[in-house]
């Protein structure tokens, strides 16, 4: 391929002279700007500076994490497409594939919670249907500041409303997620959105451009001035003036996105699409650069043809706008008219804005002038990559001799009614979780379940325990993956792949970079041990305000396959008199536990270690029991320990439990690789024997009862009415301003 010389009519027009202050405002370091100037062999135009700032920022280039992300396992017998595309793709048999990804919209949601979270949902849905999949489910992972912080209630209200407002209007069920509170998120909340779609396994669409001289087509909504510098803003720390960044937040329209979905799927079925890319972060810039760079082609755009909803937009504004509900495609020229007719039918814009070239240059023209002429590979897949210095995190000591509560009943009620452990019903009842009529489990269980065939389903979950990650990034990374594995196992699904959303502070600080490195090492170890590959993901860095970083939060989105939906299990107790079994032994680890924090007011010690061989053995055994119909209810043990798990099973059913007497360590310990099972009383001995043969510890710890009471033998008796009041009461009271 030949390289084109910069055109002679390149002009800065009336643009201001580029100063170091302007460079800083664009998020580029002095050495990065110097590198850019050397690459060009001249001073850039303002449009070129804007393009570089968008493509070389952390949000788009992954320049601090790319080195470590390459170490993760991304292949497997089911994997059709791993990281590097709009979303990951996994084969689920019968000619079907699931397409899924999770992404962050943290900074925008802190600044403007409704639109920030709404456009986060919209963006991740586009990532999925860009691949040719119809979205069938969404999930989210939300982290807010301390409940008593003056902004928290407002942010919770806006974020939940934004997620519901967009997802409900678009028509996708929100089937799961998580919500947590901690003071470390006071100045920087986290909004991670996950979407899942269903496609024909042999009809997946990719972003790699192919062919020279082919039309590059703009599709969808018009371009405005909203969201300019959104990607750059997402790659920088906040300070006390974060509210001033409000103009960088995009504005979404779910009804336009629904039309865009239908138009794209219809267009894909026509055979007209060669390549397709969502205009997400950095908008027209990133979509064009990524398509061209992946295909080793150049792209030339004529911005005079871009549909705009505002007058007198400059090339700089059009290239950096993050207006929503837009796509860029390379189309077959002979089907151009057919494609245009499809989009006009759906009331959407269709405009040929450029063409592919063999020059490896990214050329932008506007009003008769060349506004940018850049080497496309260096802007895209050859952007800077750093090996940042890092410090290995210090290991914390294991806590011993944690005291028992003075009042066991009071301790239990405090835990189940605490902000992190109470029911999330107030949240998920604002989401439409039944639309499309394929939801087989509603939110509130171990995993969401969605039908994908007459008797086939996929299971979905999001998981991470940030306090564990803070205490030990390696074990915390392992635990996040292992917990998602357990939650899928609990509903009877075979865990098949994950997406991740790695949320951290400033990677230029060696301590933070050390957290990221060891989390990735932990995720890597867990995914390899569990044969559970990473097929997509997102990294969100610089999540800190005035130097205070969030808790390191590597959210894991897990997907599992239920080949026979009739064998699906739930966590609820089923019948009076059934045996309650504990698989994995009694707990003893109270370091970083909910009990330690909520009852004793301490956040200390090492988190529970994760034995991955044990996780694999125990999970495989539980799924075997489920597949053979030997258990009626299954729930994993995580936050709050055994006691919390049994209470959640009881509250889901209205049935009570008689438990044997046990220590507070056994009741509240958060040791990993453990499950609570229920079965017919006559089946208990057989299961215990099976487990023993397989080297697994299973014991009977109690009985399901119909007296609506939790009775820990000789230690505490609590009615389900009291437990329900504590568990269901906190969120509505808090959001009503009563707490």
XYZ file of C-alpha atoms in Angstrom:
739
model
C 0.000 0.000 0.000
C 1.212 3.491 -0.785
C 1.362 6.288 1.786
C -0.139 9.603 0.731
C 1.640 12.899 1.325
C -0.234 15.489 3.376
C -2.383 17.568 1.005
C -1.145 21.064 0.316
C -4.463 22.701 1.108
C -4.342 21.607 4.759
C -5.342 24.600 6.862
C -5.940 25.552 10.451
C -8.522 28.146 9.312
C -9.211 30.375 12.283
C -8.334 27.737 14.880
C -6.290 28.931 17.878
C -2.588 28.213 18.059
C -1.966 24.962 19.899
C -0.301 25.594 23.247
C 0.813 23.215 25.989
C -2.247 24.295 27.974
C -4.527 23.288 25.092
C -2.650 19.987 24.822
C -3.202 19.394 28.548
C -6.912 20.177 28.196
C -7.047 17.406 25.602
C -5.642 14.881 28.072
C -2.297 14.375 26.336
C 0.994 14.374 28.255
C 3.800 16.574 26.851
C 5.761 13.494 25.735
C 2.664 12.075 24.005
C 2.129 15.333 22.164
C 5.797 15.395 21.157
C 5.406 11.840 19.869
C 2.363 12.927 17.853
C 4.224 15.877 16.314
C 7.130 13.595 15.347
C 4.678 11.176 13.779
C 3.203 13.945 11.632
C 6.449 15.762 10.934
C 4.625 19.062 11.573
C 2.294 20.808 14.011
C -1.213 19.296 14.006
C -4.444 21.087 13.246
C -6.973 21.440 16.048
C -9.072 18.688 14.478
C -6.043 16.405 14.372
C -5.265 17.182 18.004
C -8.845 16.321 18.920
C -8.674 13.037 17.030
C -5.383 12.114 18.709
C -6.724 12.996 22.145
C -9.719 10.741 21.537
C -7.817 7.761 20.144
C -4.826 7.893 22.488
C -6.739 8.353 25.725
C -7.062 5.510 28.196
C -10.733 4.886 27.431
C -10.114 4.075 23.755
C -6.505 2.846 23.607
C -6.166 0.760 26.811
C -2.584 2.018 26.838
C -1.953 1.196 30.520
C -3.718 -2.179 30.609
C -3.160 -3.665 27.145
C 0.102 -5.370 28.143
C -1.636 -7.260 30.940
C -4.950 -7.923 29.208
C -3.047 -9.884 26.548
C -2.221 -12.508 29.201
C -5.849 -13.515 29.797
C -7.274 -16.753 28.329
C -9.575 -15.763 25.461
C -10.029 -18.984 23.512
C -12.094 -22.104 24.047
C -14.154 -24.679 22.150
C -17.229 -22.435 22.272
C -15.538 -19.091 21.552
C -16.346 -17.631 18.123
C -15.005 -14.134 18.812
C -12.890 -13.010 21.731
C -11.778 -9.504 22.771
C -11.100 -6.913 20.087
C -14.556 -6.591 18.574
C -17.670 -4.723 19.686
C -18.637 -7.741 21.813
C -17.638 -11.337 22.470
C -19.403 -14.239 20.763
C -19.858 -17.758 22.148
C -21.436 -20.797 20.473
C -24.331 -22.332 22.424
C -25.217 -25.066 19.935
C -28.180 -25.522 17.593
C -26.720 -22.882 15.280
C -27.081 -20.208 17.990
C -24.560 -17.849 19.527
C -24.725 -15.457 22.464
C -23.112 -12.055 22.033
C -22.252 -10.090 25.171
C -20.130 -7.403 26.746
C -19.953 -5.138 29.798
C -18.823 -1.502 29.753
C -18.533 1.395 32.159
C -20.266 4.768 32.124
C -18.895 5.927 35.454
C -17.834 9.521 34.965
C -20.906 10.583 32.957
C -23.230 8.994 35.526
C -21.621 10.881 38.409
C -21.995 14.181 36.556
C -25.527 13.586 35.203
C -26.914 10.333 36.630
C -30.007 9.883 34.466
C -28.431 10.489 31.059
C -25.108 8.996 32.100
C -26.636 5.650 33.024
C -29.208 5.724 30.204
C -26.564 6.222 27.520
C -24.431 3.558 29.174
C -27.281 1.116 28.568
C -27.779 2.411 25.032
C -24.097 2.107 24.191
C -23.742 -1.473 25.368
C -26.914 -2.503 23.538
C -25.434 -1.090 20.303
C -22.227 -3.056 20.892
C -24.343 -6.212 20.894
C -26.629 -5.573 17.934
C -23.698 -4.229 15.904
C -22.520 -7.847 15.860
C -25.820 -8.973 14.315
C -27.497 -10.083 17.557
C -30.904 -9.157 18.890
C -30.528 -8.017 22.531
C -32.378 -10.354 24.891
C -31.163 -9.245 28.333
C -29.307 -6.571 30.235
C -27.668 -6.431 33.661
C -25.791 -3.822 35.658
C -23.259 -3.487 38.459
C -23.646 -0.266 40.462
C -21.470 1.220 43.211
C -22.435 4.307 45.182
C -20.921 6.307 48.014
C -21.854 6.069 51.690
C -25.614 6.285 52.222
C -25.166 9.360 54.445
C -23.176 11.258 51.807
C -25.243 14.244 50.568
C -25.120 13.165 46.904
C -25.738 9.425 47.245
C -29.540 9.359 47.334
C -29.745 11.692 44.323
C -27.271 9.559 42.371
C -29.046 6.282 43.193
C -32.376 7.750 42.112
C -31.024 9.149 38.846
C -28.980 6.112 37.860
C -31.778 3.613 38.512
C -34.262 5.821 36.658
C -31.873 6.178 33.717
C -31.269 2.429 33.426
C -34.984 1.698 33.625
C -35.970 4.577 31.377
C -33.713 3.452 28.531
C -33.946 -0.323 28.868
C -37.708 -0.400 29.424
C -38.377 1.906 26.465
C -36.005 0.014 24.165
C -37.657 -3.258 25.130
C -34.967 -5.382 26.758
C -35.454 -7.116 30.122
C -33.090 -6.207 32.956
C -32.653 -9.601 34.612
C -29.894 -9.095 37.179
C -27.199 -6.956 38.709
C -25.750 -5.718 41.963
C -25.767 -2.550 44.061
C -23.237 -1.675 46.763
C -22.377 1.310 48.936
C -19.024 2.452 50.300
C -17.530 5.815 51.173
C -14.707 5.234 48.679
C -17.257 5.812 45.895
C -18.400 9.172 47.326
C -16.649 11.165 44.608
C -16.756 8.632 41.788
C -19.632 6.176 41.433
C -19.500 3.146 39.153
C -22.137 2.305 36.557
C -21.244 -0.858 34.647
C -23.784 -2.013 32.051
C -23.910 -5.473 30.489
C -25.957 -6.552 27.459
C -26.544 -9.986 25.965
C -27.887 -10.807 22.521
C -28.820 -13.868 20.484
C -27.598 -14.414 16.928
C -27.161 -17.113 14.313
C -23.669 -18.490 14.855
C -22.869 -18.253 11.128
C -24.163 -14.681 10.722
C -21.900 -12.587 12.946
C -20.903 -9.111 11.728
C -17.514 -7.528 12.341
C -15.944 -4.062 12.274
C -12.976 -4.840 10.018
C -13.282 -2.865 6.772
C -12.610 -4.746 3.512
C -12.236 -3.485 -0.051
C -10.965 -0.249 -1.605
C -13.218 2.502 -2.950
C -16.277 1.272 -1.087
C -18.819 3.656 0.457
C -18.554 4.542 4.142
C -22.087 5.223 5.310
C -23.397 7.145 8.310
C -26.602 5.687 9.784
C -29.017 6.561 12.561
C -29.597 9.803 14.442
C -28.189 13.223 13.586
C -24.961 14.584 15.077
C -25.098 17.306 17.712
C -22.740 18.937 20.147
C -23.531 16.618 23.078
C -20.793 14.364 24.401
C -17.842 16.228 22.889
C -14.696 15.072 24.737
C -16.685 12.370 26.529
C -13.955 9.754 26.059
C -11.256 12.187 27.169
C -13.288 13.095 30.259
C -13.643 9.386 31.057
C -9.828 9.077 31.038
C -9.146 11.740 33.664
C -9.507 12.165 37.402
C -12.229 14.348 38.903
C -11.746 17.343 41.149
C -14.177 19.685 42.914
C -15.252 21.100 39.540
C -16.616 17.837 38.147
C -20.048 19.426 37.578
C -18.493 21.690 34.948
C -18.041 18.607 32.741
C -21.821 18.224 32.303
C -21.676 19.258 28.587
C -19.501 16.191 27.892
C -22.376 13.852 28.853
C -24.367 12.394 25.967
C -28.165 12.465 25.683
C -29.953 9.259 24.728
C -33.179 8.398 22.894
C -34.208 4.749 23.386
C -37.001 4.949 20.819
C -34.549 6.003 18.097
C -32.257 3.182 19.218
C -35.077 0.665 18.864
C -35.582 1.834 15.274
C -31.825 1.654 14.714
C -31.803 -1.948 15.963
C -34.558 -3.022 13.610
C -33.049 -1.158 10.647
C -29.588 -2.650 11.270
C -30.877 -6.213 11.573
C -32.959 -5.789 8.413
C -29.983 -4.320 6.576
C -27.731 -7.151 7.741
C -30.224 -9.695 6.433
C -30.091 -7.999 3.011
C -26.409 -8.865 2.554
C -25.391 -5.223 2.083
C -23.106 -4.928 5.122
C -19.357 -5.474 4.767
C -18.304 -3.921 8.094
C -20.134 -2.150 10.887
C -19.040 -0.157 13.918
C -21.025 1.564 16.647
C -20.286 5.260 17.170
C -19.617 5.025 20.892
C -16.768 6.700 22.749
C -15.109 9.297 20.457
C -17.999 8.911 18.007
C -17.218 9.268 14.322
C -13.485 9.360 15.050
C -13.147 5.997 16.778
C -15.619 4.166 14.544
C -13.856 5.231 11.337
C -10.322 4.747 12.663
C -11.069 1.315 14.130
C -12.736 0.029 10.953
C -9.893 1.238 8.762
C -7.023 0.224 11.042
C -8.358 -3.313 11.546
C -8.720 -3.744 7.793
C -5.336 -2.187 6.920
C -7.186 0.399 4.861
C -7.407 4.154 4.772
C -10.629 6.113 5.275
C -11.520 9.436 3.718
C -14.502 11.357 5.119
C -16.350 14.370 3.765
C -18.017 16.000 6.756
C -20.208 18.141 4.521
C -22.341 15.008 4.131
C -22.760 14.276 7.890
C -26.378 14.802 9.031
C -26.275 17.450 11.795
C -29.031 18.644 14.094
C -27.202 21.886 14.921
C -26.005 24.609 12.584
C -22.430 25.583 11.794
C -20.794 22.581 13.431
C -17.037 22.497 12.905
C -15.004 19.507 11.800
C -13.579 19.321 15.316
C -17.081 19.141 16.834
C -18.390 16.580 14.368
C -15.410 14.285 14.808
C -15.562 14.345 18.622
C -19.330 14.434 19.172
C -20.678 11.421 21.035
C -24.295 11.909 20.021
C -26.077 8.615 20.526
C -27.852 6.088 18.313
C -25.412 6.301 15.389
C -23.572 3.689 13.313
C -20.884 3.669 10.637
C -20.846 0.975 7.955
C -18.978 -0.078 4.862
C -21.598 -1.237 2.351
C -21.693 -3.103 -0.919
C -22.163 -0.375 -3.571
C -24.645 -2.406 -5.611
C -27.010 -2.597 -2.600
C -26.672 1.048 -1.609
C -30.185 2.071 -2.723
C -31.771 -0.900 -0.978
C -29.903 -0.023 2.204
C -30.978 3.604 2.003
C -34.609 2.592 1.576
C -34.472 0.428 4.706
C -33.178 3.269 6.865
C -35.587 5.830 5.467
C -38.434 3.383 6.190
C -37.386 3.429 9.854
C -37.179 7.236 9.881
C -33.397 7.305 10.241
C -30.648 9.195 8.474
C -28.605 7.488 5.776
C -25.674 9.370 4.254
C -22.591 8.369 2.289
C -19.883 10.316 4.120
C -16.737 8.807 2.668
C -14.965 5.856 1.121
C -12.221 3.345 1.830
C -8.742 3.836 0.328
C -5.469 1.955 0.036
C -3.432 4.805 1.587
C -3.513 3.896 5.298
C -4.368 7.586 5.868
C -7.307 9.006 7.798
C -8.339 12.109 5.854
C -11.063 14.512 6.963
C -12.468 17.128 4.595
C -14.921 19.913 5.443
C -16.074 22.940 3.471
C -13.457 22.399 0.799
C -10.544 22.095 3.213
C -8.558 19.143 4.538
C -8.950 19.336 8.312
C -6.971 16.209 9.143
C -4.547 13.856 7.436
C -3.279 11.197 9.814
C -1.675 7.727 9.694
C -4.633 5.508 10.553
C -2.765 2.557 12.094
C -0.889 4.743 14.582
C -4.180 6.343 15.576
C -5.907 2.975 15.983
C -4.453 -0.441 16.690
C -0.883 0.885 17.000
C -1.701 3.562 19.590
C 0.802 3.987 22.481
C 1.187 1.092 24.905
C 2.796 1.534 28.324
C 4.482 -0.795 30.767
C 3.762 1.328 33.803
C 5.702 0.778 37.020
C 3.847 -1.174 39.655
C 4.275 -2.234 43.262
C 3.177 -5.646 44.487
C 0.331 -5.194 46.982
C 1.122 -5.964 50.597
C -0.468 -9.024 52.140
C -2.681 -8.452 55.172
C -2.600 -10.773 58.155
C -5.354 -13.342 58.653
C -7.679 -12.301 61.467
C -8.032 -14.685 64.361
C -10.163 -14.603 67.501
C -12.889 -12.333 66.132
C -15.363 -11.974 69.015
C -18.890 -13.338 68.953
C -21.832 -10.892 69.020
C -23.365 -10.008 72.370
C -26.819 -10.593 70.883
C -26.990 -13.084 67.999
C -30.537 -12.140 66.978
C -29.676 -8.440 66.851
C -26.555 -9.198 64.825
C -28.509 -11.228 62.270
C -31.168 -8.524 61.878
C -28.509 -5.838 61.502
C -26.752 -7.788 58.758
C -29.843 -8.624 56.678
C -31.049 -5.018 56.937
C -27.720 -3.345 56.143
C -27.278 -1.292 52.930
C -25.134 -3.946 51.207
C -27.225 -6.942 52.304
C -30.814 -5.731 52.165
C -33.238 -6.559 49.350
C -32.716 -4.708 46.051
C -36.421 -4.991 45.213
C -36.779 -1.175 45.222
C -34.209 -1.128 42.405
C -35.257 -4.001 40.185
C -38.969 -3.323 40.365
C -38.248 -0.155 38.372
C -36.904 -2.308 35.562
C -39.038 -4.284 33.130
C -37.638 -7.762 33.700
C -40.413 -9.654 31.879
C -40.555 -7.891 28.501
C -39.982 -10.271 25.543
C -41.628 -12.972 27.734
C -38.505 -15.128 27.974
C -37.373 -14.442 31.549
C -37.316 -17.760 33.401
C -36.091 -16.237 36.687
C -36.761 -12.737 37.911
C -34.087 -10.665 39.703
C -33.323 -11.565 43.298
C -31.883 -15.038 42.774
C -28.368 -16.272 42.079
C -28.531 -15.550 38.340
C -30.943 -14.281 35.736
C -32.223 -16.929 33.318
C -33.533 -16.208 29.802
C -35.049 -18.741 27.389
C -33.352 -19.059 24.002
C -35.318 -22.044 22.723
C -38.276 -24.278 23.585
C -36.385 -25.912 26.467
C -33.033 -24.142 26.484
C -31.802 -21.054 28.319
C -28.800 -18.976 29.232
C -27.970 -17.824 32.761
C -26.422 -14.433 33.519
C -24.773 -12.799 36.512
C -22.505 -9.908 37.553
C -20.179 -10.287 40.540
C -17.274 -8.776 42.468
C -16.483 -8.128 46.129
C -14.442 -4.883 46.140
C -13.452 -5.063 49.810
C -11.761 -8.414 49.093
C -9.950 -6.909 46.101
C -8.721 -3.959 48.159
C -7.358 -6.324 50.805
C -5.749 -8.762 48.324
C -6.067 -7.998 44.587
C -4.932 -11.463 43.505
C -7.390 -13.362 45.714
C -10.080 -10.755 45.043
C -9.688 -11.196 41.273
C -9.957 -14.959 41.659
C -12.975 -14.621 43.936
C -14.934 -12.396 41.525
C -14.604 -15.018 38.790
C -15.317 -17.898 41.189
C -18.452 -16.244 42.568
C -19.865 -15.752 39.075
C -19.076 -19.442 38.410
C -20.985 -20.432 41.552
C -23.993 -18.235 40.787
C -24.394 -19.789 37.341
C -23.922 -23.240 38.829
C -26.668 -22.568 41.386
C -29.357 -22.313 38.694
C -28.056 -25.434 36.945
C -26.112 -23.727 34.150
C -22.752 -24.735 32.724
C -20.530 -21.622 33.033
C -19.134 -20.967 29.533
C -17.501 -17.503 29.340
C -17.107 -14.110 30.993
C -16.861 -10.436 30.187
C -15.111 -8.105 32.619
C -15.207 -4.451 33.607
C -12.018 -3.455 35.427
C -12.602 -0.246 37.427
C -9.540 1.281 39.124
C -7.955 4.568 40.108
C -4.989 6.337 38.529
C -2.652 3.796 36.806
C 0.218 6.305 36.971
C 0.403 5.531 40.694
C 2.472 2.334 41.147
C 0.226 1.155 43.997
C -2.879 1.373 41.787
C -1.107 -0.222 38.860
C -0.037 -3.035 41.187
C -3.687 -3.636 42.084
C -4.610 -3.862 38.400
C -1.738 -6.227 37.604
C -2.551 -8.632 40.427
C -6.289 -8.561 39.773
C -5.629 -9.567 36.172
C -3.305 -12.317 37.427
C -6.125 -13.535 39.689
C -8.717 -13.435 36.905
C -6.295 -15.268 34.643
C -5.704 -18.029 37.196
C -9.424 -18.497 37.848
C -10.473 -18.492 34.194
C -7.837 -21.068 33.314
C -8.673 -23.339 36.254
C -12.406 -23.176 35.531
C -12.139 -23.325 31.689
C -14.077 -20.077 31.655
C -12.554 -17.755 28.992
C -12.718 -13.962 28.791
C -14.365 -12.962 25.496
C -14.898 -9.215 25.935
C -14.506 -6.440 28.452
C -13.717 -2.880 29.358
C -11.124 -1.094 31.480
C -12.086 2.086 33.319
C -9.174 3.881 34.973
C -8.687 7.257 36.681
C -11.729 6.632 38.877
C -10.696 8.978 41.641
C -11.475 12.454 42.910
C -8.941 14.783 44.502
C -6.518 11.861 44.713
C -8.961 9.512 46.489
C -9.412 6.327 44.433
C -12.412 4.032 44.414
C -12.120 0.543 45.815
C -10.591 -1.570 43.026
C -13.662 -3.097 41.388
C -13.162 -5.730 38.669
C -16.782 -6.594 37.890
C -17.257 -9.981 36.214
C -20.200 -10.718 33.932
C -20.727 -14.465 33.644
C -22.742 -16.402 31.056
C -23.841 -20.015 31.426
C -25.820 -22.496 29.352
C -28.863 -24.453 30.520
C -29.258 -27.171 27.903
C -32.454 -28.370 29.628
C -34.477 -25.572 31.188
C -36.737 -28.050 32.978
C -33.807 -28.812 35.317
C -33.299 -25.181 36.385
C -33.077 -24.649 40.152
C -33.883 -21.647 42.339
C -32.707 -20.636 45.790
C -36.125 -20.853 47.486
C -36.982 -23.581 49.987
C -39.644 -25.839 48.451
C -41.287 -28.192 50.962
C -41.644 -28.516 54.733
C -39.454 -31.312 56.116
C -36.734 -31.201 53.462
C -33.129 -31.508 54.605
C -30.786 -28.505 54.538
C -27.266 -29.508 53.530
C -24.011 -27.549 53.671
C -21.491 -28.345 50.936
C -17.915 -27.239 51.521
C -17.732 -27.324 55.304
C -18.358 -24.812 58.087
C -16.896 -21.356 57.723
C -14.152 -19.923 59.874
C -12.907 -16.878 57.944
C -14.196 -13.533 59.215
C -11.538 -11.223 57.768
C -13.188 -8.583 55.473
C -16.580 -10.152 56.254
C -19.930 -8.392 56.376
C -20.211 -9.515 60.010
C -16.921 -7.832 60.887
C -17.947 -4.578 59.197
C -21.635 -4.313 60.067
C -21.658 -5.767 63.578
C -18.180 -4.920 64.879
C -17.517 -1.816 62.753
C -14.163 -3.067 61.435
C -12.752 -3.485 57.906
C -9.637 -5.534 58.488
C -7.616 -8.586 57.628
C -7.018 -10.834 54.664
C -10.051 -11.898 52.601
C -10.978 -15.578 52.345
C -8.559 -17.465 50.062
C -9.892 -19.080 46.892
C -8.934 -22.687 46.180
C -9.702 -22.972 42.470
C -9.417 -26.761 42.289
C -11.954 -26.933 45.104
C -14.253 -24.464 43.314
C -14.156 -26.606 40.167
C -14.746 -29.866 41.995
C -17.593 -28.495 44.105
C -19.306 -26.695 41.234
C -19.184 -29.734 38.964
C -20.622 -31.881 41.773
C -23.508 -29.447 42.418
C -24.430 -29.306 38.730
C -24.416 -33.101 38.618
C -26.859 -33.193 41.537
C -29.081 -30.671 39.765
C -28.993 -32.560 36.466
C -30.053 -35.756 38.219
C -32.900 -34.050 40.068
C -31.447 -34.784 43.507
C -31.737 -31.271 44.959
C -34.698 -28.896 45.106
C -32.959 -25.659 46.084
C -29.401 -24.347 45.700
C -27.741 -21.133 46.878
C -24.086 -20.209 47.091
C -22.481 -18.791 50.237
C -20.901 -15.371 49.839
C -21.526 -12.044 51.622
C -22.871 -12.626 55.117
C -21.898 -16.296 55.192
C -24.096 -19.326 55.799
C -26.614 -17.403 57.898
C -27.374 -14.883 55.165
C -27.718 -17.629 52.548
C -30.227 -19.622 54.598
C -32.243 -16.485 55.384
C -32.409 -15.529 51.689
C -33.671 -19.030 50.864
C -36.292 -18.789 53.580
C -37.492 -15.309 52.566
C -37.775 -16.393 48.927
C -40.181 -19.140 49.958
C -42.001 -18.110 53.125
C -40.793 -21.320 54.763
C -38.652 -21.387 57.884
C -35.570 -23.343 58.970
C -34.376 -25.185 62.037
C -30.569 -25.075 62.104
C -28.193 -26.929 64.385
C -26.290 -24.913 66.966
C -23.156 -23.390 65.492
C -20.410 -20.892 66.242
C -20.536 -17.321 64.963
C -17.615 -18.207 62.668
C -19.704 -21.009 61.144
C -22.730 -18.737 60.803
C -20.999 -15.652 59.381
C -17.705 -16.907 57.891
C -17.336 -16.146 54.188
C -15.119 -19.087 53.213
C -15.365 -19.809 49.479
C -16.454 -22.773 47.299
C -19.529 -23.461 49.452
C -23.241 -24.015 48.790
C -26.460 -24.570 50.713
C -28.628 -27.353 49.247
C -32.093 -28.639 50.032
C -33.351 -32.108 49.202
C -35.882 -34.712 50.262
C -34.980 -36.010 53.715
C -34.622 -39.550 52.340
C -32.132 -38.312 49.700
C -29.766 -36.601 52.169
C -27.734 -39.650 53.167
C -27.229 -40.662 49.526
C -25.941 -37.181 48.592
C -23.607 -37.138 51.591
C -22.198 -40.515 50.571
C -21.768 -39.409 46.936
C -19.929 -36.336 48.128
C -17.639 -38.326 50.400
C -16.686 -40.624 47.507
C -15.728 -37.515 45.516
C -13.694 -36.042 48.367
C -16.275 -33.335 49.084
C -17.499 -32.332 52.530
C -21.311 -32.347 52.767
C -23.175 -32.357 56.084
C -26.781 -31.960 57.137
C -27.234 -28.735 59.147
C -31.006 -28.455 59.492
C -34.541 -28.884 58.237
C -37.017 -26.755 56.292
C -40.110 -25.958 58.379
C -43.544 -24.481 57.756
C -43.584 -22.317 60.910
C -42.090 -19.206 59.218
C -39.271 -18.953 61.737
C -35.487 -19.128 61.664
C -34.338 -21.125 64.644
C -30.626 -21.531 65.369
C -30.891 -24.278 67.962
C -30.660 -22.885 71.467
C -29.103 -19.614 70.266
C -31.647 -17.443 68.423
C -35.225 -17.587 67.163
C -36.397 -14.971 64.663
C -39.700 -14.843 62.798
C -39.655 -14.481 59.039
C -41.817 -11.395 59.509
C -38.996 -9.716 61.477
C -36.405 -10.830 58.954
C -38.514 -9.636 56.026
C -39.135 -6.269 57.644
C -35.410 -5.733 58.156
C -34.441 -7.111 54.741
C -37.101 -5.352 52.663
C -37.292 -2.148 54.670
C -33.983 -0.361 54.284
C -34.016 0.617 50.604
C -37.541 2.085 50.408
C -37.034 3.960 53.687
C -33.673 5.314 52.567
C -34.935 6.478 49.183
C -37.947 8.101 50.851
C -35.569 10.134 53.011
C -36.690 8.405 56.198
C -33.176 7.267 57.171
